[in-house]
Short mmCIF file of C-alpha atoms and ligand atoms in Angstrom, two decimals:
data_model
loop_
_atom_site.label_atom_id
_atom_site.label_comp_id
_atom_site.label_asym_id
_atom_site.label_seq_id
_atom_site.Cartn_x
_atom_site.Cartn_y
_atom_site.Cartn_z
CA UNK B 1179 11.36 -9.95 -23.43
CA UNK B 1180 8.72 -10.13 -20.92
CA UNK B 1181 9.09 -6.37 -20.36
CA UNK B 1182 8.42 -5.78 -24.26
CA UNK B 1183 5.80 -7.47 -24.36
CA UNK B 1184 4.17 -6.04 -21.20
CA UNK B 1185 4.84 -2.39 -23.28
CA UNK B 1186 2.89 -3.34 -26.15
CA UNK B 1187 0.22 -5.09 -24.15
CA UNK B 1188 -0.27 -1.98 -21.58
CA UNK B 1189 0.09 0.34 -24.83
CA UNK B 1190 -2.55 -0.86 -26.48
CA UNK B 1191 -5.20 -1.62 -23.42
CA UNK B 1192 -4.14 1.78 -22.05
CA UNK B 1193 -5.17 3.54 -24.48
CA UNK B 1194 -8.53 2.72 -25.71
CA UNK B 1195 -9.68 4.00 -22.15
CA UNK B 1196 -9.38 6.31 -19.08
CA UNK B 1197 -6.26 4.85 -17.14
CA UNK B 1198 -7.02 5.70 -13.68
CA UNK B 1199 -11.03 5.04 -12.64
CA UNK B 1200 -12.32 6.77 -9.38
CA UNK B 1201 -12.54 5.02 -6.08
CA UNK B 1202 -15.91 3.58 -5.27
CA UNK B 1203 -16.38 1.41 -1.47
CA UNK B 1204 -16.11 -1.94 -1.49
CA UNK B 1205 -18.77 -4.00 0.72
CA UNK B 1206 -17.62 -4.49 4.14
CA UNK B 1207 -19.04 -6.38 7.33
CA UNK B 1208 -19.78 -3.35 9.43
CA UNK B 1209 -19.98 -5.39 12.84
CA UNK B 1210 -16.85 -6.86 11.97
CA UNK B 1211 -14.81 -3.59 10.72
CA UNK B 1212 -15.74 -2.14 14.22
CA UNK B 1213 -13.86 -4.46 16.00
CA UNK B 1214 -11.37 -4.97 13.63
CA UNK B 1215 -10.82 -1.19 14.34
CA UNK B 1216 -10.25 -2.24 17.86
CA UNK B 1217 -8.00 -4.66 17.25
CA UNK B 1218 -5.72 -2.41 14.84
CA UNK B 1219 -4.92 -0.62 17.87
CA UNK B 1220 -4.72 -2.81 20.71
CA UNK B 1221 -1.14 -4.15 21.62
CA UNK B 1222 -3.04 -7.32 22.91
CA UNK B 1223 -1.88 -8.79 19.49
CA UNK B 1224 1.87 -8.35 20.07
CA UNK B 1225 3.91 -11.02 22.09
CA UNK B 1226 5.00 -8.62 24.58
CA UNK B 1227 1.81 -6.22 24.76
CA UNK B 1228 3.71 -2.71 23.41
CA UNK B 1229 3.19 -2.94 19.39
CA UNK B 1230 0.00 -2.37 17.61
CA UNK B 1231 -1.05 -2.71 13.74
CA UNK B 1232 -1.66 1.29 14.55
CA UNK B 1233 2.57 1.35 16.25
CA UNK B 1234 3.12 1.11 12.34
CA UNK B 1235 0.18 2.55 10.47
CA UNK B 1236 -1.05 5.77 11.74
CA UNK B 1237 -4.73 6.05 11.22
CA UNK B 1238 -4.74 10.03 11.32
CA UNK B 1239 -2.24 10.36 8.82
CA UNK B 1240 -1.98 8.56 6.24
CA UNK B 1241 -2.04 4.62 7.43
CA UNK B 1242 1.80 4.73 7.33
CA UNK B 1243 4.31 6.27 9.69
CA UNK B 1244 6.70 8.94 9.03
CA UNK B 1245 9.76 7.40 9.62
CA UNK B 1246 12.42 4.84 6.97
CA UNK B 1247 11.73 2.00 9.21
CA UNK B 1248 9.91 0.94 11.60
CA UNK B 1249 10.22 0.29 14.69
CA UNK B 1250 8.77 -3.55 16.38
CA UNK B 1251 8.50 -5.31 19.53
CA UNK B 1252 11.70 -5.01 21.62
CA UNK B 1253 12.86 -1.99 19.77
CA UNK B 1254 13.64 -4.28 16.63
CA UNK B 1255 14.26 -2.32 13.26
CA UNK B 1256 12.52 -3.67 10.24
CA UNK B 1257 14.01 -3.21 6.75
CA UNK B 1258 11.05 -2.26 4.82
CA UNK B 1259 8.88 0.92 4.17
CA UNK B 1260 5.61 0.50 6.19
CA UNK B 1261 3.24 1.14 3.39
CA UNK B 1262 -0.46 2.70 3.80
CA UNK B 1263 -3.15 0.64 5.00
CA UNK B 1264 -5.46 3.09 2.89
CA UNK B 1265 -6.94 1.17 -0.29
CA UNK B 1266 -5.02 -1.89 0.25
CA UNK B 1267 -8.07 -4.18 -0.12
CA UNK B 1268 -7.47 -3.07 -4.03
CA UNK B 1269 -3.71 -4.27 -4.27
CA UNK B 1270 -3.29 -7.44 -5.94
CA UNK B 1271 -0.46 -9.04 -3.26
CA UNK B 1272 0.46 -7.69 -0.33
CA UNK B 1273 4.01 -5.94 0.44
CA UNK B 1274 6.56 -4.85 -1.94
CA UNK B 1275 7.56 -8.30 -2.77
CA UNK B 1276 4.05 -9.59 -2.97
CA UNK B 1277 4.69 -12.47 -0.96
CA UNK B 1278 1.25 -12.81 0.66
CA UNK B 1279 -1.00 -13.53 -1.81
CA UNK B 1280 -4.12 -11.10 0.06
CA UNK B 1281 -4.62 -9.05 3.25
CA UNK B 1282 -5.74 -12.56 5.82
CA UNK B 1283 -2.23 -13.65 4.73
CA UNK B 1284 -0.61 -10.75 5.16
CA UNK B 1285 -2.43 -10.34 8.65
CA UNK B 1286 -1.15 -14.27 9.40
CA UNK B 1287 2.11 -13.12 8.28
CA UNK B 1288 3.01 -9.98 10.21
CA UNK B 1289 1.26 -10.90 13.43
CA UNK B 1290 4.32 -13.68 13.50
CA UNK B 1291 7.33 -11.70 12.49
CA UNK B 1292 9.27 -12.03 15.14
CA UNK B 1293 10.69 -8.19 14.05
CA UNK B 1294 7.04 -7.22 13.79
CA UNK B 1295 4.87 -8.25 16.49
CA UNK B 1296 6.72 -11.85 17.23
CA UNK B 1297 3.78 -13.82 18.23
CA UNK B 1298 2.24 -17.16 17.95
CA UNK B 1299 -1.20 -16.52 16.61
CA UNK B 1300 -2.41 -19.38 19.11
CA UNK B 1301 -1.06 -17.38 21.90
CA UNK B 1302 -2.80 -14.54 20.64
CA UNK B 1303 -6.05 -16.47 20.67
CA UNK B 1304 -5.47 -17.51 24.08
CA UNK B 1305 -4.93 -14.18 24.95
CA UNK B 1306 -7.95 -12.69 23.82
CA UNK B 1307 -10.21 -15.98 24.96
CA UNK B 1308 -9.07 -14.94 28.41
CA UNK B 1309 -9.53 -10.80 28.45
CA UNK B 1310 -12.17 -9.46 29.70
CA UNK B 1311 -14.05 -7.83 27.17
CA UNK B 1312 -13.25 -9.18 23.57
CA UNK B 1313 -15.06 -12.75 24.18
CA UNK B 1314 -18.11 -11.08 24.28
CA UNK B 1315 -17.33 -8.88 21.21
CA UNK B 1316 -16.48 -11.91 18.94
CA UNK B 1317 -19.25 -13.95 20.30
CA UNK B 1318 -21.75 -11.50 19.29
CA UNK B 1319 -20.58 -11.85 15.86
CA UNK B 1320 -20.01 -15.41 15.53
CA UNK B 1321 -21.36 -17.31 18.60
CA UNK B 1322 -18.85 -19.58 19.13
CA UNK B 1323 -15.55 -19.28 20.83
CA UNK B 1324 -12.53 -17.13 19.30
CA UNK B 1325 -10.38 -19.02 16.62
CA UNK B 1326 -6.86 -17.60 14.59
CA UNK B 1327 -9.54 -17.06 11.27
CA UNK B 1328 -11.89 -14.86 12.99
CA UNK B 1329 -9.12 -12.39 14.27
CA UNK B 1330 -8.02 -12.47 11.11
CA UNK B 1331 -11.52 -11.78 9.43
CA UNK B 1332 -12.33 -8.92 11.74
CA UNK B 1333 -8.97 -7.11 10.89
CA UNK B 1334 -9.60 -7.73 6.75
CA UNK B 1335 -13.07 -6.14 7.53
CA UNK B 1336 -11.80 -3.41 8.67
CA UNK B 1337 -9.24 -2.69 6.48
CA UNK B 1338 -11.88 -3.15 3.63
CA UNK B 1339 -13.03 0.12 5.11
CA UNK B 1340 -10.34 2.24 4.57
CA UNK B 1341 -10.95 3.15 1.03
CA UNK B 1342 -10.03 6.95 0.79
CA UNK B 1343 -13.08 8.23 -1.41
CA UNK B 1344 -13.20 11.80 -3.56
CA UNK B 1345 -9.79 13.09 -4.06
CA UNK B 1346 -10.09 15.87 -6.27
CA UNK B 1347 -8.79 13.92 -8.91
CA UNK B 1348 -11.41 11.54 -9.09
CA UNK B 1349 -14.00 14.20 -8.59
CA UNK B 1350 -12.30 16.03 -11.76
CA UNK B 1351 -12.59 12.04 -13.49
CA UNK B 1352 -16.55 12.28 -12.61
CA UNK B 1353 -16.94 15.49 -14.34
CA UNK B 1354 -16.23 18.52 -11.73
CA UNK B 1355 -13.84 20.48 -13.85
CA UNK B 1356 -12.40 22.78 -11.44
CA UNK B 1357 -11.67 20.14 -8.70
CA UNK B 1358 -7.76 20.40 -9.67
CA UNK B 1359 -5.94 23.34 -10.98
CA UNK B 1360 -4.81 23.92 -14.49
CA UNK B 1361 -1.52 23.05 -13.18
CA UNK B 1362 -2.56 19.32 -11.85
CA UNK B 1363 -4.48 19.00 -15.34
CA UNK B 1364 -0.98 19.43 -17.34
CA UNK B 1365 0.37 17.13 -15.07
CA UNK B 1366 -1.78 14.43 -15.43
CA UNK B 1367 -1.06 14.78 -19.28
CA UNK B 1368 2.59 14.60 -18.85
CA UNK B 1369 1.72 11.76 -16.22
CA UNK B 1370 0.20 9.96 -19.45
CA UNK B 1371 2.08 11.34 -22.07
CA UNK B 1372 5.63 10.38 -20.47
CA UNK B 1373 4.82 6.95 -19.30
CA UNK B 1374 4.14 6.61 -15.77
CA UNK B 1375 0.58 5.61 -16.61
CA UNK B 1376 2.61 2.54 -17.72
CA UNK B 1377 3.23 1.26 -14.58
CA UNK B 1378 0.84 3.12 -12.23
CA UNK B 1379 -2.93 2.93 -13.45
CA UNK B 1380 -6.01 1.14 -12.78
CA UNK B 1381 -8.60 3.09 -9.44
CA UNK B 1382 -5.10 2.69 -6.93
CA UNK B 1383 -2.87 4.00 -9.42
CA UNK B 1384 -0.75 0.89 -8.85
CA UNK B 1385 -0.76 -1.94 -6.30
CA UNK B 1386 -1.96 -4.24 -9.42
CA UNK B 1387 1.27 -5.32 -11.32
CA UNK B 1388 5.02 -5.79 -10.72
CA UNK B 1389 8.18 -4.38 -12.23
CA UNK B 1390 12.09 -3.70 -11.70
CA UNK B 1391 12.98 -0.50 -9.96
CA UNK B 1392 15.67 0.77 -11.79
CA UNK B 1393 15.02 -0.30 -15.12
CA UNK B 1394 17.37 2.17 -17.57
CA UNK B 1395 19.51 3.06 -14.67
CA UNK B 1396 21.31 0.57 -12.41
CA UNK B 1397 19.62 0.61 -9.33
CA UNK B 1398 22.72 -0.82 -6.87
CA UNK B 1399 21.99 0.53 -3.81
CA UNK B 1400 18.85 -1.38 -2.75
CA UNK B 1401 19.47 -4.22 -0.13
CA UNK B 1402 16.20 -6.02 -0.54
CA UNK B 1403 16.59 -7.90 -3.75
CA UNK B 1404 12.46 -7.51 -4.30
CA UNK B 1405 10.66 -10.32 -6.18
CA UNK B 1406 13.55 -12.41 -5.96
CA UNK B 1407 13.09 -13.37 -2.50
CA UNK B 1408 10.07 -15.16 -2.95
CA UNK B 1409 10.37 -16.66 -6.82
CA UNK B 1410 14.34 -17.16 -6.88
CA UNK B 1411 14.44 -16.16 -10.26
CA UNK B 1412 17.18 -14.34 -11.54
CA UNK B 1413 14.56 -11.90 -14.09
CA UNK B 1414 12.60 -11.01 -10.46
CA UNK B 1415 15.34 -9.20 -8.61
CA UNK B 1416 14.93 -5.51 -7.85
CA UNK B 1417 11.40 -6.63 -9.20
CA UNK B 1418 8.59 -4.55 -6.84
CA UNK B 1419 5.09 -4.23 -6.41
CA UNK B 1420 4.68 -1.16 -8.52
CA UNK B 1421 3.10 1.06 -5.01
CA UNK B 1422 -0.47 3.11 -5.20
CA UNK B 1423 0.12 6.84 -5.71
CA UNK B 1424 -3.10 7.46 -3.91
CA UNK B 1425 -2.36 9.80 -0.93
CA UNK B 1426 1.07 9.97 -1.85
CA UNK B 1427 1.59 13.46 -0.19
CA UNK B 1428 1.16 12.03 3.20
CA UNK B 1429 3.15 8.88 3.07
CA UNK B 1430 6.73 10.11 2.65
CA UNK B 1431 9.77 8.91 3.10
CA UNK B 1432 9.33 7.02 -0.36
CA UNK B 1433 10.40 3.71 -2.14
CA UNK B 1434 10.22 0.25 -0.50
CA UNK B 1435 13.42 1.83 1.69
CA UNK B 1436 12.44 5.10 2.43
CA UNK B 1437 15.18 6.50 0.28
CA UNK B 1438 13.74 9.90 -0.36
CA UNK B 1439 11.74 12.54 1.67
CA UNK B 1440 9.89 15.02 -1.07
CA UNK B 1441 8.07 14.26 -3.53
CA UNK B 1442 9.87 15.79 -5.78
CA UNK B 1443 13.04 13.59 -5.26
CA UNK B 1444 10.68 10.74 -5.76
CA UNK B 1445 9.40 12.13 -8.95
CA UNK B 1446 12.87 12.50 -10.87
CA UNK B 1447 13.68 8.88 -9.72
CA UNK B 1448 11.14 7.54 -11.14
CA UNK B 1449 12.41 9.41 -14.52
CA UNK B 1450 15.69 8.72 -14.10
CA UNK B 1451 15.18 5.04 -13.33
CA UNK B 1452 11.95 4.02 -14.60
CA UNK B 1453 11.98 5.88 -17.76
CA UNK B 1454 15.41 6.91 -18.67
CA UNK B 1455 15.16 10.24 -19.75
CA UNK B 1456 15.86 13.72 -18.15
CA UNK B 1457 12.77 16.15 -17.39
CA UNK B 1458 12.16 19.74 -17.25
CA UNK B 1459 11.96 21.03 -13.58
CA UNK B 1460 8.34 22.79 -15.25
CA UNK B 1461 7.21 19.50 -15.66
CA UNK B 1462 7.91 18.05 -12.70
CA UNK B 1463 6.87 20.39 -10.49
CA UNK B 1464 3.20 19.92 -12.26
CA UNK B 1465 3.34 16.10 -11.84
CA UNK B 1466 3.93 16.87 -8.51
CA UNK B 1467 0.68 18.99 -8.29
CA UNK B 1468 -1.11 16.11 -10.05
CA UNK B 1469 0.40 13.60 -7.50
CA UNK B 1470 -1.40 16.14 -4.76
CA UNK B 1471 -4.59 15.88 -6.09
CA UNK B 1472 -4.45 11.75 -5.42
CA UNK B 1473 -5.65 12.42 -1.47
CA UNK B 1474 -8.56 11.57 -0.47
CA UNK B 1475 -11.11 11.87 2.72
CA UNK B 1476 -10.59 9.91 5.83
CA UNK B 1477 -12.51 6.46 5.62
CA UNK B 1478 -15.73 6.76 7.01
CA UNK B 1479 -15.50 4.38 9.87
CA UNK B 1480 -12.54 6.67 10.86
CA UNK B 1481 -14.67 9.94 11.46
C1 HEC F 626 6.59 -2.82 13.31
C2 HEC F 626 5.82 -2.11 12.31
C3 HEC F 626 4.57 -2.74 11.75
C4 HEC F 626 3.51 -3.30 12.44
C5 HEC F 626 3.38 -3.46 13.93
C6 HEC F 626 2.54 -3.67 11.43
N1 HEC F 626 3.00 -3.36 10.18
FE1 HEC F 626 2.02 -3.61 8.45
N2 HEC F 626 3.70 -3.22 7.43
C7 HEC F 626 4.90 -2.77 7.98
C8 HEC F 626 5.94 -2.79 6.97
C9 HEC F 626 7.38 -2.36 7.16
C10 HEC F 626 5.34 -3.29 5.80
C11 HEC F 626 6.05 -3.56 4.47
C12 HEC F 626 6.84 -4.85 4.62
C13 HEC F 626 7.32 -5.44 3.31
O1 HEC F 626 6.75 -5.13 2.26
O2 HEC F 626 8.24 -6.27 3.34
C14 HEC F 626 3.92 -3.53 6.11
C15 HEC F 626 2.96 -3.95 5.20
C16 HEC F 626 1.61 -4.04 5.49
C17 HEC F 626 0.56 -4.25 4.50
C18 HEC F 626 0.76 -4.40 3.00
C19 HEC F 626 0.47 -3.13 2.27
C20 HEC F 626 0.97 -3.16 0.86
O3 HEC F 626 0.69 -2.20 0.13
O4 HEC F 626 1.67 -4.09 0.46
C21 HEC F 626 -0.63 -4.28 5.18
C22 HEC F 626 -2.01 -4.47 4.59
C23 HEC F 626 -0.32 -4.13 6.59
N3 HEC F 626 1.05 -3.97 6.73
C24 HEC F 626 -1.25 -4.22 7.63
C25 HEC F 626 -0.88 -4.42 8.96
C26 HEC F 626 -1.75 -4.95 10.01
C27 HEC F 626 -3.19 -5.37 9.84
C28 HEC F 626 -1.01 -4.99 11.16
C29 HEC F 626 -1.42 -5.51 12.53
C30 HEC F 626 -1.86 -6.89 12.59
C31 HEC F 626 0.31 -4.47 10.81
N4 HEC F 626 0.35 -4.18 9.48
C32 HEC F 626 1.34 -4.30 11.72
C33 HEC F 626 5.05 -2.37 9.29
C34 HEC F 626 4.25 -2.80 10.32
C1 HEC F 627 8.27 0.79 -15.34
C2 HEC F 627 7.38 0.98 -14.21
C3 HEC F 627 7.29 2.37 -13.60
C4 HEC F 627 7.19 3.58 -14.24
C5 HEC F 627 7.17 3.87 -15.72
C6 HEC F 627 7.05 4.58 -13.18
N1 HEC F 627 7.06 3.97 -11.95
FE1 HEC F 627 6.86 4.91 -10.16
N2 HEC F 627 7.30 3.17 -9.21
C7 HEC F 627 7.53 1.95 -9.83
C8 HEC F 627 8.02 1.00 -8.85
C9 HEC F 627 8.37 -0.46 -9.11
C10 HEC F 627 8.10 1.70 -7.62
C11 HEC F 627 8.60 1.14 -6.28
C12 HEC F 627 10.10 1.40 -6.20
C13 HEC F 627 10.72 0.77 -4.99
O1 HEC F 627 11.01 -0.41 -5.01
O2 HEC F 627 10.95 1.44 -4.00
C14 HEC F 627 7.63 3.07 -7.88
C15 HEC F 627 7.54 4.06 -6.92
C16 HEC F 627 7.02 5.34 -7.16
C17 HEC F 627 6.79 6.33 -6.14
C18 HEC F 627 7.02 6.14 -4.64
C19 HEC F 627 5.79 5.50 -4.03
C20 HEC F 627 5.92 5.17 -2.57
O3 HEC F 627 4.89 4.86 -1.95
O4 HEC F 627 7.02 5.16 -2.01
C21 HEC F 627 6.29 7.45 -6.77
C22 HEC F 627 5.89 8.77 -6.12
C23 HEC F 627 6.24 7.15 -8.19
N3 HEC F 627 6.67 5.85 -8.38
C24 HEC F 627 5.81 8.03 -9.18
C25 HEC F 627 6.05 7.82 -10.53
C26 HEC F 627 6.00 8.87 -11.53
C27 HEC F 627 5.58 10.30 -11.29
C28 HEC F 627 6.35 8.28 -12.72
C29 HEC F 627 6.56 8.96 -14.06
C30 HEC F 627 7.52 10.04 -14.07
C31 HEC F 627 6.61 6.87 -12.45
N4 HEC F 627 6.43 6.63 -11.11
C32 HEC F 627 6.95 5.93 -13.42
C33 HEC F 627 7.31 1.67 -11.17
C34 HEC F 627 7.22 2.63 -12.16
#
């Protein structure tokens, strides 16, 4: 019922407007995004000094790795997809689930998964309070002495940075016809026209609602259980965070378990699963052009 409704609902709003809006900056701290930068990459924040935010999420490729999972302190194997850190200040939770409710909890969270980095946050402050260069750095910025919220705040900063401006797509939304090719134009129309606007719309083309993977085909081979790990409902499992398609070429493997490698394969999932029908190999191969058009420069603070 809820899933009707949500239909009609997105039918309706959909369509009185463009679906998919460009990417604009949001306002960042600057002082604070530099050493957030820092931070991303400095092991100092894992319990045993080897794993960094950046062990996990490349900055020169991407903000994901390029691997099904990944890899923690001790050698530890997650179970997850590492998603991009690129435009995730515009997601509306965080991770596939969406059990932290923005990126400081997410930050909280990870930086104590004992898979992850494994750490007491406090240690991590003492840590810091005690190396040689960072109390300077964070006194600079908030003259007193380093506290759990101001890590936190410095690594939010930063990632408030890493909005991926002017794909091609969005320059072809601001009026630059010839930024895509005829061939990424008929894709976006089938992208519309067959329903994946549905679920992936809004400036991240995703990251801002949730539904089942696998809704007309039985998706049994997923271990997580999705949703249903944080609500307990029966309706929320297989239940994702519908993921951003924005610089989808360069985070493969794909789905919240890496399943598949090309995007292709990812593609006629998505129609198999998500929309129930079969498509011509035509029109996939120009949503696939379409879904190329979605990447973006390097952040700024990243040049
Ligand atoms: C060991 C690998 C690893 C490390 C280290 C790591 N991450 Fe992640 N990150 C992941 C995985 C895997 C997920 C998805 C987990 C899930 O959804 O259950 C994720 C999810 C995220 C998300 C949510 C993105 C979204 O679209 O939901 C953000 C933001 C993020 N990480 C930032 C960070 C920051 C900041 C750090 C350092 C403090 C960090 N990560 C360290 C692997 C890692
Ligand atoms: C009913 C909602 C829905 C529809 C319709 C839908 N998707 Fe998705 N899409 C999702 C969800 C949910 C996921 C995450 C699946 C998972 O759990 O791994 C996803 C994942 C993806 C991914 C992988 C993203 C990543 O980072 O791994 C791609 C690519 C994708 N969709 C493209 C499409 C295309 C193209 C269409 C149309 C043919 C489409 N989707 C239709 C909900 C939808």
């Amino acid at each position: 019922m809820r899933f009707i409704l949500y239909f009609i609902l997105s039918f309706t709003l959909l369509w009185s407007k463009e679906p998919i809006s460009p990417l604009e900056t949001i306002p960042y701290n600057e002082q604070k995004a530099q050493l957030g930068k820092e931070l991303f990459s400095d092991p100092i924040v894992s319990q045993d000094n080897t794993v960094s935010c950046a062990t996990c999420h490349l900055l020169s490729s991407g903000g994901d790795n390029d691997i099904v999972f990944s890899f923690g302190i001790k050698g530890q194997m997650g179970s997850m997809n590492a998603p991009t850190v690129f435009n995730s200040a515009l997601n509306f939770k965080q991770f596939w689930d969406g059990r932290a409710k923005d990126l400081a909890d997410q930050a909280h969270q990870v930086i104590e998964n004992p898979v992850e980095m494994g750490d007491n946050i406090y240690d991590i402050v003492k840590r810091l309070r005690k190396d040689k260069h960072y109390p300077k750095k964070f006194h600079d910025i908030y003259q007193e002495e380093i506290a759990k919220e101001h890590l936190i705040e410095v690594l939010v900063e930063f990632e408030r940075s890493l909005i991926t401006l002017d794909a091609p797509f969005d320059l072809y939304l601001k009026g630059e016809s010839n930024a895509i090719s005829q061939e990424a134009k008929r894709g976006y129309e089938l992208f519309k026209s067959k329903g994946c606007i549905l679920c992936h719309n809004g400036r991240n083309i995703g990251g801002n609602l949730f539904n089942r993977f696998g809704i007309h085909e039985a998706n049994n081979h997923s271990k997580s259980l999705g949703r249903y790990e944080v609500t307990k409902k029966e309706e929320d499992k297989y239940v994702f965070k519908v993921p951003s398609l924005r610089n989808i070429e360069l985070t493969a493997p794909y789905m919240h378990d890496g399943r598949v490698t090309s995007l292709e394969d990812a593609v006629k999932i998505m129609t198999d699963y998500q929309l129930g029908r079969e498509m011509k190999q035509e029109d996939i191969d120009a949503i696939v052009e379409f879904l190329k058009s979605l990447t973006g420069k390097l952040p700024q603070i990243l040049r």
